[in-house]
Amino acid sequence: DGGITQSPKYLFRKEGQNVTLSCEQNLNHDAMYWYRQDPGQGLRLIYYSQIVNDFQKGDIAEGYSVSREKKESFPLTVTSAQKNPTAFYLCASSTDRGTDTQYFGPGTRLTVL
Amino acid sequence: GNSVTQMEGPVTLSEEAFLTINCTYTATGYPSLFWYVQYPGEGLQLLLKATKADDKGSNKGFEATYRKETTSFHLEKGSVQVSDSAVYFCALSDRGGGADGLTFGKGTHLIIQP
């Protein structure tokens, strides 16, 4: 089955630690995205990538970093510089040829202790 | 800039009631419009979409019509079920191919009581 996987589903970290969230897709999509979701709010774009080895900042990139070394993978690192990292993180992907539809993974809930 | 405004929730209805969730948008170009649904603890699933004015998206009994004159994309369903309980997000893409991400509303929590 084609789809997007995120791991782990739940993640706990101590303040001051970096943590990396995994996102993998086998849909052969070129574009991938990371969003952050907070209670009672919509999704906000962190980073996106339209092609391998290229990515751009979204609306709330501060305190986050990404890489795109393979088409299938787009890991997100939450660094210690992110002031309020506790949130639900969603990864998505889409084709970049005339369609806007984004397909989402199941999400990772990050809690900073 | 682009923005999406949804009615605040939670919206509580009885089973078989008629549903409307309002959504209006502001965009600089000619956006595509979407409704996504999120069940507890899960990611978002595409419910329906419309890519140009007067298009109607439909899926699983839900419908929404792209109204350019009122900049709206209201979600409707004639008879809701308990299984429709979820959070519904209206979103737009106004960046040519969607490669720059979607702009989301804050979501509307729908609760259907038996």
PDB file of C-alpha atoms in Angstrom:
ATOM      1  CA  ASP A   1       0.000   0.000   0.000  1.00  0.00           C
ATOM      2  CA  GLY A   2       1.233   3.481  -0.847  1.00  0.00           C
ATOM      3  CA  GLY A   3       1.296   6.063   1.871  1.00  0.00           C
ATOM      4  CA  ILE A   4       3.169   8.227   4.324  1.00  0.00           C
ATOM      5  CA  THR A   5       4.599   6.916   7.567  1.00  0.00           C
ATOM      6  CA  GLN A   6       5.777   8.904  10.545  1.00  0.00           C
ATOM      7  CA  SER A   7       7.652   7.599  13.524  1.00  0.00           C
ATOM      8  CA  PRO A   8       7.484   7.473  16.392  1.00  0.00           C
ATOM      9  CA  LYS A   9       3.825   8.158  17.187  1.00  0.00           C
ATOM     10  CA  TYR A  10       4.710   9.554  20.621  1.00  0.00           C
ATOM     11  CA  LEU A  11       8.006  11.166  21.539  1.00  0.00           C
ATOM     12  CA  PHE A  12       9.260  12.603  24.800  1.00  0.00           C
ATOM     13  CA  ARG A  13      12.339  14.713  25.223  1.00  0.00           C
ATOM     14  CA  LYS A  14      14.008  16.713  27.912  1.00  0.00           C
ATOM     15  CA  GLU A  15      14.536  20.414  27.582  1.00  0.00           C
ATOM     16  CA  GLY A  16      17.779  21.256  25.810  1.00  0.00           C
ATOM     17  CA  GLN A  17      17.829  18.107  23.678  1.00  0.00           C
ATOM     18  CA  ASN A  18      17.504  17.912  19.924  1.00  0.00           C
ATOM     19  CA  VAL A  19      15.115  15.314  18.529  1.00  0.00           C
ATOM     20  CA  THR A  20      14.489  14.057  14.986  1.00  0.00           C
ATOM     21  CA  LEU A  21      11.076  13.075  13.639  1.00  0.00           C
ATOM     22  CA  SER A  22      10.918  10.645  10.754  1.00  0.00           C
ATOM     23  CA  CYS A  23       8.747  10.961   7.637  1.00  0.00           C
ATOM     24  CA  GLU A  24       8.821   8.461   4.773  1.00  0.00           C
ATOM     25  CA  GLN A  25       6.600   8.234   1.696  1.00  0.00           C
ATOM     26  CA  ASN A  26       6.323   5.657  -1.084  1.00  0.00           C
ATOM     27  CA  LEU A  27       3.924   7.649  -3.252  1.00  0.00           C
ATOM     28  CA  ASN A  28       6.728   8.845  -5.551  1.00  0.00           C
ATOM     29  CA  HIS A  29       5.815  12.419  -4.683  1.00  0.00           C
ATOM     30  CA  ASP A  30       8.329  15.175  -5.326  1.00  0.00           C
ATOM     31  CA  ALA A  31       7.082  17.674  -2.726  1.00  0.00           C
ATOM     32  CA  MET A  32       7.075  17.113   1.030  1.00  0.00           C
ATOM     33  CA  TYR A  33       5.995  19.313   3.927  1.00  0.00           C
ATOM     34  CA  TRP A  34       6.119  19.605   7.706  1.00  0.00           C
ATOM     35  CA  TYR A  35       3.317  21.216   9.688  1.00  0.00           C
ATOM     36  CA  ARG A  36       2.840  21.900  13.364  1.00  0.00           C
ATOM     37  CA  GLN A  37      -0.575  21.634  15.022  1.00  0.00           C
ATOM     38  CA  ASP A  38      -1.421  23.150  18.398  1.00  0.00           C
ATOM     39  CA  PRO A  39      -4.727  22.707  20.279  1.00  0.00           C
ATOM     40  CA  GLY A  40      -7.497  24.874  18.870  1.00  0.00           C
ATOM     41  CA  GLN A  41      -5.360  26.055  16.003  1.00  0.00           C
ATOM     42  CA  GLY A  42      -4.970  25.117  12.418  1.00  0.00           C
ATOM     43  CA  LEU A  43      -1.824  23.719  10.904  1.00  0.00           C
ATOM     44  CA  ARG A  44       1.180  25.965  10.399  1.00  0.00           C
ATOM     45  CA  LEU A  45       3.871  25.266   7.815  1.00  0.00           C
ATOM     46  CA  ILE A  46       7.395  24.686   9.164  1.00  0.00           C
ATOM     47  CA  TYR A  47       9.424  23.627   6.114  1.00  0.00           C
ATOM     48  CA  TYR A  48       8.769  22.288   2.663  1.00  0.00           C
ATOM     49  CA  SER A  49      10.784  20.657  -0.089  1.00  0.00           C
ATOM     50  CA  GLN A  50       9.913  20.562  -3.761  1.00  0.00           C
ATOM     51  CA  ILE A  51      12.805  18.347  -4.839  1.00  0.00           C
ATOM     52  CA  VAL A  52      15.679  16.341  -3.458  1.00  0.00           C
ATOM     53  CA  ASN A  53      18.498  18.407  -1.921  1.00  0.00           C
ATOM     54  CA  ASP A  54      16.361  21.530  -1.816  1.00  0.00           C
ATOM     55  CA  PHE A  55      14.033  22.916   0.861  1.00  0.00           C
ATOM     56  CA  GLN A  56      12.538  26.229   1.954  1.00  0.00           C
ATOM     57  CA  LYS A  57      11.402  27.755   5.212  1.00  0.00           C
ATOM     58  CA  GLY A  58       7.725  27.984   5.935  1.00  0.00           C
ATOM     59  CA  ASP A  59       5.941  30.346   8.284  1.00  0.00           C
ATOM     60  CA  ILE A  60       7.444  29.077  11.562  1.00  0.00           C
ATOM     61  CA  ALA A  61      10.883  27.626  10.705  1.00  0.00           C
ATOM     62  CA  GLU A  62      12.800  29.066  13.671  1.00  0.00           C
ATOM     63  CA  GLY A  63      14.158  26.324  15.925  1.00  0.00           C
ATOM     64  CA  TYR A  64      13.697  23.587  13.314  1.00  0.00           C
ATOM     65  CA  SER A  65      15.899  22.035  10.628  1.00  0.00           C
ATOM     66  CA  VAL A  66      15.299  19.543   7.821  1.00  0.00           C
ATOM     67  CA  SER A  67      17.143  17.564   5.171  1.00  0.00           C
ATOM     68  CA  ARG A  68      16.051  15.999   1.892  1.00  0.00           C
ATOM     69  CA  GLU A  69      18.754  13.574   0.786  1.00  0.00           C
ATOM     70  CA  LYS A  70      16.307  11.069  -0.687  1.00  0.00           C
ATOM     71  CA  LYS A  71      13.006  11.540  -2.469  1.00  0.00           C
ATOM     72  CA  GLU A  72      11.224   9.260  -0.019  1.00  0.00           C
ATOM     73  CA  SER A  73      12.455  10.846   3.204  1.00  0.00           C
ATOM     74  CA  PHE A  74      12.108  14.266   4.837  1.00  0.00           C
ATOM     75  CA  PRO A  75      13.202  14.164   8.504  1.00  0.00           C
ATOM     76  CA  LEU A  76      12.537  17.106  10.821  1.00  0.00           C
ATOM     77  CA  THR A  77      14.862  18.004  13.687  1.00  0.00           C
ATOM     78  CA  VAL A  78      13.434  19.985  16.569  1.00  0.00           C
ATOM     79  CA  THR A  79      16.384  21.783  18.103  1.00  0.00           C
ATOM     80  CA  SER A  80      16.885  23.162  21.586  1.00  0.00           C
ATOM     81  CA  ALA A  81      16.380  26.626  20.088  1.00  0.00           C
ATOM     82  CA  GLN A  82      12.669  25.946  19.598  1.00  0.00           C
ATOM     83  CA  LYS A  83      11.066  27.723  22.559  1.00  0.00           C
ATOM     84  CA  ASN A  84       7.818  25.781  22.750  1.00  0.00           C
ATOM     85  CA  PRO A  85       8.230  22.457  20.940  1.00  0.00           C
ATOM     86  CA  THR A  86       5.389  20.488  22.541  1.00  0.00           C
ATOM     87  CA  ALA A  87       2.919  19.941  19.691  1.00  0.00           C
ATOM     88  CA  PHE A  88       1.532  17.487  17.147  1.00  0.00           C
ATOM     89  CA  TYR A  89       3.711  17.314  14.025  1.00  0.00           C
ATOM     90  CA  LEU A  90       2.310  16.298  10.653  1.00  0.00           C
ATOM     91  CA  CYS A  91       4.175  15.407   7.506  1.00  0.00           C
ATOM     92  CA  ALA A  92       2.568  15.597   4.065  1.00  0.00           C
ATOM     93  CA  SER A  93       3.480  15.062   0.442  1.00  0.00           C
ATOM     94  CA  SER A  94       2.125  15.975  -2.979  1.00  0.00           C
ATOM     95  CA  THR A  95       3.016  15.805  -6.638  1.00  0.00           C
ATOM     96  CA  ASP A  96       4.230  19.056  -8.069  1.00  0.00           C
ATOM     97  CA  ARG A  97       2.681  18.676 -11.488  1.00  0.00           C
ATOM     98  CA  GLY A  98      -0.636  20.475 -11.525  1.00  0.00           C
ATOM     99  CA  THR A  99      -2.269  19.082  -8.409  1.00  0.00           C
ATOM    100  CA  ASP A 100      -2.478  20.765  -5.010  1.00  0.00           C
ATOM    101  CA  THR A 101      -3.752  17.827  -2.999  1.00  0.00           C
ATOM    102  CA  GLN A 102      -1.550  16.974  -0.046  1.00  0.00           C
ATOM    103  CA  TYR A 103      -1.589  13.576   1.620  1.00  0.00           C
ATOM    104  CA  PHE A 104      -0.829  13.416   5.316  1.00  0.00           C
ATOM    105  CA  GLY A 105       0.906  10.968   7.593  1.00  0.00           C
ATOM    106  CA  PRO A 106      -0.530   9.895  10.982  1.00  0.00           C
ATOM    107  CA  GLY A 107       1.506  12.445  12.941  1.00  0.00           C
ATOM    108  CA  THR A 108       3.985  12.460  15.829  1.00  0.00           C
ATOM    109  CA  ARG A 109       3.070  13.920  19.198  1.00  0.00           C
ATOM    110  CA  LEU A 110       6.132  15.498  20.803  1.00  0.00           C
ATOM    111  CA  THR A 111       6.133  16.334  24.497  1.00  0.00           C
ATOM    112  CA  VAL A 112       8.952  18.208  26.181  1.00  0.00           C
ATOM    113  CA  LEU A 113       9.376  17.266  29.811  1.00  0.00           C
TER     114      LEU A 113
ATOM    115  CA  GLY B   1      -1.708  37.450   2.580  1.00  0.00           C
ATOM    116  CA  ASN B   2      -3.880  34.379   2.383  1.00  0.00           C
ATOM    117  CA  SER B   3      -6.212  33.385   5.190  1.00  0.00           C
ATOM    118  CA  VAL B   4      -9.055  30.985   5.964  1.00  0.00           C
ATOM    119  CA  THR B   5     -11.795  31.615   8.516  1.00  0.00           C
ATOM    120  CA  GLN B   6     -14.008  28.844   9.858  1.00  0.00           C
ATOM    121  CA  MET B   7     -16.896  28.919  12.273  1.00  0.00           C
ATOM    122  CA  GLU B   8     -15.797  28.252  15.824  1.00  0.00           C
ATOM    123  CA  GLY B   9     -16.730  25.005  17.481  1.00  0.00           C
ATOM    124  CA  PRO B  10     -17.553  22.706  18.944  1.00  0.00           C
ATOM    125  CA  VAL B  11     -20.639  22.110  16.866  1.00  0.00           C
ATOM    126  CA  THR B  12     -22.969  19.587  18.479  1.00  0.00           C
ATOM    127  CA  LEU B  13     -25.774  17.959  16.475  1.00  0.00           C
ATOM    128  CA  SER B  14     -28.081  15.008  16.801  1.00  0.00           C
ATOM    129  CA  GLU B  15     -27.774  12.076  14.439  1.00  0.00           C
ATOM    130  CA  GLU B  16     -29.555  12.623  11.102  1.00  0.00           C
ATOM    131  CA  ALA B  17     -29.436  16.418  11.470  1.00  0.00           C
ATOM    132  CA  PHE B  18     -28.388  18.710   8.609  1.00  0.00           C
ATOM    133  CA  LEU B  19     -24.822  20.005   8.835  1.00  0.00           C
ATOM    134  CA  THR B  20     -23.300  23.258   7.648  1.00  0.00           C
ATOM    135  CA  ILE B  21     -19.780  24.366   8.556  1.00  0.00           C
ATOM    136  CA  ASN B  22     -18.976  27.814   7.213  1.00  0.00           C
ATOM    137  CA  CYS B  23     -15.656  28.649   5.585  1.00  0.00           C
ATOM    138  CA  THR B  24     -14.569  31.919   3.989  1.00  0.00           C
ATOM    139  CA  TYR B  25     -11.207  32.780   2.548  1.00  0.00           C
ATOM    140  CA  THR B  26      -8.941  35.597   1.462  1.00  0.00           C
ATOM    141  CA  ALA B  27      -6.492  34.948  -1.348  1.00  0.00           C
ATOM    142  CA  THR B  28      -4.512  37.026  -3.791  1.00  0.00           C
ATOM    143  CA  GLY B  29      -4.943  34.725  -6.768  1.00  0.00           C
ATOM    144  CA  TYR B  30      -7.256  31.894  -7.775  1.00  0.00           C
ATOM    145  CA  PRO B  31      -6.921  29.292  -5.084  1.00  0.00           C
ATOM    146  CA  SER B  32      -7.885  25.664  -4.917  1.00  0.00           C
ATOM    147  CA  LEU B  33     -10.059  24.915  -1.892  1.00  0.00           C
ATOM    148  CA  PHE B  34     -10.120  21.848   0.320  1.00  0.00           C
ATOM    149  CA  TRP B  35     -11.874  20.247   3.241  1.00  0.00           C
ATOM    150  CA  TYR B  36      -9.829  17.872   5.359  1.00  0.00           C
ATOM    151  CA  VAL B  37     -11.063  15.742   8.262  1.00  0.00           C
ATOM    152  CA  GLN B  38      -9.068  14.667  11.319  1.00  0.00           C
ATOM    153  CA  TYR B  39     -10.135  11.865  13.652  1.00  0.00           C
ATOM    154  CA  PRO B  40      -8.727  11.808  17.200  1.00  0.00           C
ATOM    155  CA  GLY B  41      -4.985  11.153  17.328  1.00  0.00           C
ATOM    156  CA  GLU B  42      -4.662  10.809  13.567  1.00  0.00           C
ATOM    157  CA  GLY B  43      -3.411  12.780  10.596  1.00  0.00           C
ATOM    158  CA  LEU B  44      -5.588  14.649   8.133  1.00  0.00           C
ATOM    159  CA  GLN B  45      -7.572  12.968   5.380  1.00  0.00           C
ATOM    160  CA  LEU B  46      -8.723  14.775   2.275  1.00  0.00           C
ATOM    161  CA  LEU B  47     -12.521  14.930   2.286  1.00  0.00           C
ATOM    162  CA  LEU B  48     -13.165  16.933  -0.893  1.00  0.00           C
ATOM    163  CA  LYS B  49     -11.731  19.665  -3.066  1.00  0.00           C
ATOM    164  CA  ALA B  50     -12.648  22.215  -5.732  1.00  0.00           C
ATOM    165  CA  THR B  51     -10.198  23.891  -8.055  1.00  0.00           C
ATOM    166  CA  LYS B  52     -12.215  26.659  -9.714  1.00  0.00           C
ATOM    167  CA  ALA B  53     -15.251  28.849  -9.217  1.00  0.00           C
ATOM    168  CA  ASP B  54     -18.643  27.096  -9.162  1.00  0.00           C
ATOM    169  CA  ASP B  55     -17.033  23.659  -8.853  1.00  0.00           C
ATOM    170  CA  LYS B  56     -18.716  21.362  -6.348  1.00  0.00           C
ATOM    171  CA  GLY B  57     -16.635  18.872  -4.425  1.00  0.00           C
ATOM    172  CA  SER B  58     -18.382  15.866  -2.922  1.00  0.00           C
ATOM    173  CA  ASN B  59     -17.485  12.733  -1.004  1.00  0.00           C
ATOM    174  CA  LYS B  60     -19.184  10.425   1.539  1.00  0.00           C
ATOM    175  CA  GLY B  61     -22.350  12.553   1.489  1.00  0.00           C
ATOM    176  CA  PHE B  62     -20.474  15.793   2.129  1.00  0.00           C
ATOM    177  CA  GLU B  63     -20.573  18.631  -0.385  1.00  0.00           C
ATOM    178  CA  ALA B  64     -19.036  22.078  -0.788  1.00  0.00           C
ATOM    179  CA  THR B  65     -19.340  24.589  -3.622  1.00  0.00           C
ATOM    180  CA  TYR B  66     -16.603  27.056  -4.549  1.00  0.00           C
ATOM    181  CA  ARG B  67     -18.287  30.484  -4.442  1.00  0.00           C
ATOM    182  CA  LYS B  68     -15.949  33.137  -5.789  1.00  0.00           C
ATOM    183  CA  GLU B  69     -18.451  35.984  -5.401  1.00  0.00           C
ATOM    184  CA  THR B  70     -18.751  35.360  -1.657  1.00  0.00           C
ATOM    185  CA  THR B  71     -15.253  33.855  -1.220  1.00  0.00           C
ATOM    186  CA  SER B  72     -16.792  30.890   0.533  1.00  0.00           C
ATOM    187  CA  PHE B  73     -16.570  27.093   0.564  1.00  0.00           C
ATOM    188  CA  HIS B  74     -19.150  25.936   3.104  1.00  0.00           C
ATOM    189  CA  LEU B  75     -19.294  22.238   3.981  1.00  0.00           C
ATOM    190  CA  GLU B  76     -22.733  20.557   4.058  1.00  0.00           C
ATOM    191  CA  LYS B  77     -24.176  17.139   4.710  1.00  0.00           C
ATOM    192  CA  GLY B  78     -27.837  16.245   4.663  1.00  0.00           C
ATOM    193  CA  SER B  79     -27.884  13.653   7.440  1.00  0.00           C
ATOM    194  CA  VAL B  80     -24.949  13.259   9.807  1.00  0.00           C
ATOM    195  CA  GLN B  81     -23.933  10.094  11.615  1.00  0.00           C
ATOM    196  CA  VAL B  82     -22.104   9.504  14.886  1.00  0.00           C
ATOM    197  CA  SER B  83     -19.105   8.368  12.840  1.00  0.00           C
ATOM    198  CA  ASP B  84     -18.839  11.879  11.344  1.00  0.00           C
ATOM    199  CA  SER B  85     -17.617  13.199  14.707  1.00  0.00           C
ATOM    200  CA  ALA B  86     -14.188  14.689  14.012  1.00  0.00           C
ATOM    201  CA  VAL B  87     -12.372  17.968  13.435  1.00  0.00           C
ATOM    202  CA  TYR B  88     -12.898  19.520  10.003  1.00  0.00           C
ATOM    203  CA  PHE B  89     -10.372  21.881   8.411  1.00  0.00           C
ATOM    204  CA  CYS B  90     -10.947  24.204   5.497  1.00  0.00           C
ATOM    205  CA  ALA B  91      -7.794  25.010   3.530  1.00  0.00           C
ATOM    206  CA  LEU B  92      -6.613  26.759   0.405  1.00  0.00           C
ATOM    207  CA  SER B  93      -3.689  26.541  -1.953  1.00  0.00           C
ATOM    208  CA  ASP B  94      -2.802  29.688  -3.817  1.00  0.00           C
ATOM    209  CA  ARG B  95       0.757  29.026  -4.882  1.00  0.00           C
ATOM    210  CA  GLY B  96       0.674  27.249  -8.187  1.00  0.00           C
ATOM    211  CA  GLY B  97       0.857  23.504  -7.772  1.00  0.00           C
ATOM    212  CA  GLY B  98       0.623  23.602  -4.020  1.00  0.00           C
ATOM    213  CA  ALA B  99       4.348  23.204  -3.587  1.00  0.00           C
ATOM    214  CA  ASP B 100       4.501  25.997  -1.026  1.00  0.00           C
ATOM    215  CA  GLY B 101       2.027  24.484   1.397  1.00  0.00           C
ATOM    216  CA  LEU B 102      -1.601  24.932   2.320  1.00  0.00           C
ATOM    217  CA  THR B 103      -3.194  27.703   4.394  1.00  0.00           C
ATOM    218  CA  PHE B 104      -5.555  26.205   6.988  1.00  0.00           C
ATOM    219  CA  GLY B 105      -8.424  27.458   9.073  1.00  0.00           C
ATOM    220  CA  LYS B 106      -8.341  26.697  12.796  1.00  0.00           C
ATOM    221  CA  GLY B 107     -10.654  23.718  12.483  1.00  0.00           C
ATOM    222  CA  THR B 108     -14.205  23.004  13.597  1.00  0.00           C
ATOM    223  CA  HIS B 109     -14.819  20.232  16.103  1.00  0.00           C
ATOM    224  CA  LEU B 110     -18.028  18.383  15.191  1.00  0.00           C
ATOM    225  CA  ILE B 111     -19.788  16.216  17.771  1.00  0.00           C
ATOM    226  CA  ILE B 112     -22.704  14.028  16.698  1.00  0.00           C
ATOM    227  CA  GLN B 113     -24.881  12.628  19.459  1.00  0.00           C
ATOM    228  CA  PRO B 114     -26.942   9.459  18.966  1.00  0.00           C
TER     229      PRO B 114
END
